[in-house]
Coordinates of C-alpha atoms in Angstrom, one line a residue:
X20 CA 171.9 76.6 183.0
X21 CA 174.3 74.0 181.9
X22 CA 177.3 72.4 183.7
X23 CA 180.0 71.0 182.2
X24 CA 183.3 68.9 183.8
X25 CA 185.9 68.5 181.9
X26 CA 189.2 66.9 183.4
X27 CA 192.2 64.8 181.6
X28 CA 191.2 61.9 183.9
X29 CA 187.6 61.4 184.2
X30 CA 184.7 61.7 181.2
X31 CA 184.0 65.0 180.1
X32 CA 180.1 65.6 180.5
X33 CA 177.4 68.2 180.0
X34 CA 173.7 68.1 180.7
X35 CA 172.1 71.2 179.3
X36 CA 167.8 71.5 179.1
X37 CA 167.3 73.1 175.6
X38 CA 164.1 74.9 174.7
X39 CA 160.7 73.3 173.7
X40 CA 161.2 74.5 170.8
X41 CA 162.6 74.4 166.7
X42 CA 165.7 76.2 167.8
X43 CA 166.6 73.1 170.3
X44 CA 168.6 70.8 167.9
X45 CA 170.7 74.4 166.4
X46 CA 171.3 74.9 170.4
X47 CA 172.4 71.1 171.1
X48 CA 174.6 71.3 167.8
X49 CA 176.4 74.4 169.1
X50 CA 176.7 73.3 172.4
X51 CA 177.7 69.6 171.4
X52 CA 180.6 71.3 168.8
X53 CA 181.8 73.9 171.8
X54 CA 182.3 70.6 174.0
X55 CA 184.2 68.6 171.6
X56 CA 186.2 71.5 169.8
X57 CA 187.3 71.8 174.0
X58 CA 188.1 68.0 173.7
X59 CA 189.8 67.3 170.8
X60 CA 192.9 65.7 172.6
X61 CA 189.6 63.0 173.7
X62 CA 187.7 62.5 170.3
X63 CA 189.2 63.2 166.5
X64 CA 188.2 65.7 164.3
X65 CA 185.8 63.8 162.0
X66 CA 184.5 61.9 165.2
X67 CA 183.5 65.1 166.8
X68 CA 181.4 66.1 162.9
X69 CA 179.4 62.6 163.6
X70 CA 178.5 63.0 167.2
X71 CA 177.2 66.7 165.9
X72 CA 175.3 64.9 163.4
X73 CA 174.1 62.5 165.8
X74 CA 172.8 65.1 168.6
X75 CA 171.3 66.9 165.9
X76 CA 169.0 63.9 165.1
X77 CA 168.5 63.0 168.4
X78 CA 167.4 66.3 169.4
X79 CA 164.9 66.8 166.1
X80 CA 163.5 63.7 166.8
X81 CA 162.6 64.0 170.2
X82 CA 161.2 67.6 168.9
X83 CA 159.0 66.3 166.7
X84 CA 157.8 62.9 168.2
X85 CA 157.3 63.8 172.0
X86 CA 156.9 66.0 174.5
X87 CA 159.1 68.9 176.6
X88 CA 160.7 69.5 178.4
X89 CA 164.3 68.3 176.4
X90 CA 167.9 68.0 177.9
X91 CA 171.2 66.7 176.2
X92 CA 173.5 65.2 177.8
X93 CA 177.0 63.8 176.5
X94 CA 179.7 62.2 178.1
X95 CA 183.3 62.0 176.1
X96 CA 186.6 59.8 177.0
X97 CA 189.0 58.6 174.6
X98 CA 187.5 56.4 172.2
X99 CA 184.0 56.6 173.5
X100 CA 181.0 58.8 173.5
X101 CA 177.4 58.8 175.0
X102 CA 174.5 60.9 174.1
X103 CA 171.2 61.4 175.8
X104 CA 168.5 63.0 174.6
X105 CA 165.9 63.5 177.1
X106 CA 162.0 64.2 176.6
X107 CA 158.9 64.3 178.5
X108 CA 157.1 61.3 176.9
X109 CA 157.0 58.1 178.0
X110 CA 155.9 56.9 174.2
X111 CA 158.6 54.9 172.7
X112 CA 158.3 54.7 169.0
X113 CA 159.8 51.7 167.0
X114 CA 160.7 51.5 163.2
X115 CA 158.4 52.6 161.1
X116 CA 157.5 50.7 157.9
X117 CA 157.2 54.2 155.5
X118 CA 160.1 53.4 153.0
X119 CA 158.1 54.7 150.2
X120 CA 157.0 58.2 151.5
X121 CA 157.3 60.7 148.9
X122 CA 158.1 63.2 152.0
X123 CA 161.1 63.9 153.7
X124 CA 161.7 62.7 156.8
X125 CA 161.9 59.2 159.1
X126 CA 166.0 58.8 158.8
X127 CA 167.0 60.0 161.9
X128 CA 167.8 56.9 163.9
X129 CA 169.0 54.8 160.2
X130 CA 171.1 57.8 159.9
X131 CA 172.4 57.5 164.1
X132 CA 172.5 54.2 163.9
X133 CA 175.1 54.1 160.3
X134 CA 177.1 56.5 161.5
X135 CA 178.6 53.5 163.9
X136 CA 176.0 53.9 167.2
X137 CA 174.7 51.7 169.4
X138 CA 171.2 52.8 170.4
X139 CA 169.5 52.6 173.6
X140 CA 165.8 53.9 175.3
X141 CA 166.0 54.0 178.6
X142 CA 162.8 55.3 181.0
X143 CA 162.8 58.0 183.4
X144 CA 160.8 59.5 186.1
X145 CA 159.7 62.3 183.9
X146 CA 159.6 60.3 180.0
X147 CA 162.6 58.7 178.7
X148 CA 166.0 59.0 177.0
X149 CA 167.1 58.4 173.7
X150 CA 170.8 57.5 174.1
X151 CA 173.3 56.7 171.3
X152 CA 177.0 55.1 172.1
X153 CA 179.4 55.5 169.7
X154 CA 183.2 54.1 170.1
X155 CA 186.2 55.0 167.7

């Protein structure tokens, strides 16, 4: 079940639990692009394409790297955004030296973090949340 508040005067949020699954960041980008196509008068038009992108990585990573269960949250007022990723692992990985991997993969928080956000882990009773800030 997800909730979502949306008024002119306070933040617009949504928390939403996605699935344990590979079909979790094509949920959180739908859900995150129904939000902000809502809130357009709150974030612009090629503002609302990077926080997709950003979800989307969030969401993959937290896929990949750690455990279920996985929720997205995402608060929105004019000029700023939040996104929290939530998973059930306490692990908190850091930068990894792999430059030179021939395979694909490993961007997703150089890609977060060029796209203009701030990035923050924060600990929770259940494993931890991957948040990214991003102000316009």
């Amino acid at each position: 079940m997800s909730t979502a508040t949306t008024t002119r005067t306070a933040p617009a949020t949504l928390h939403v639990p996605l699935p344990s699954a590979a079909q979790a960041a094509r949920q959180a980008r739908h859900t995150a692009a129904l939000l902000l196509t809502q809130e357009e008068a709150r974030c612009p038009a090629a503002v609302a394409e990077d926080l997709v992108l950003i979800v989307s990585e969030l969401v993959t990573n937290a896929v990949l790297h750690a455990e279920g269960p996985y929720a997205l949250t995402i608060g929105l007022e004019r000029g700023r955004a939040g996104v929290a990723v939530s998973d059930g692992s306490v692990v908190r990985a850091g930068p990894r030296g792999d430059h030179g991997r021939a395979e694909p993969g490993g961007r997703g928080l150089r890609i977060v973090r060029a796209l203009g956000a701030e990035l923050f882990v924060s600990p929770s009773l259940r494993g931890k949340q991957v948040i990214a800030v991003l102000t316009w």
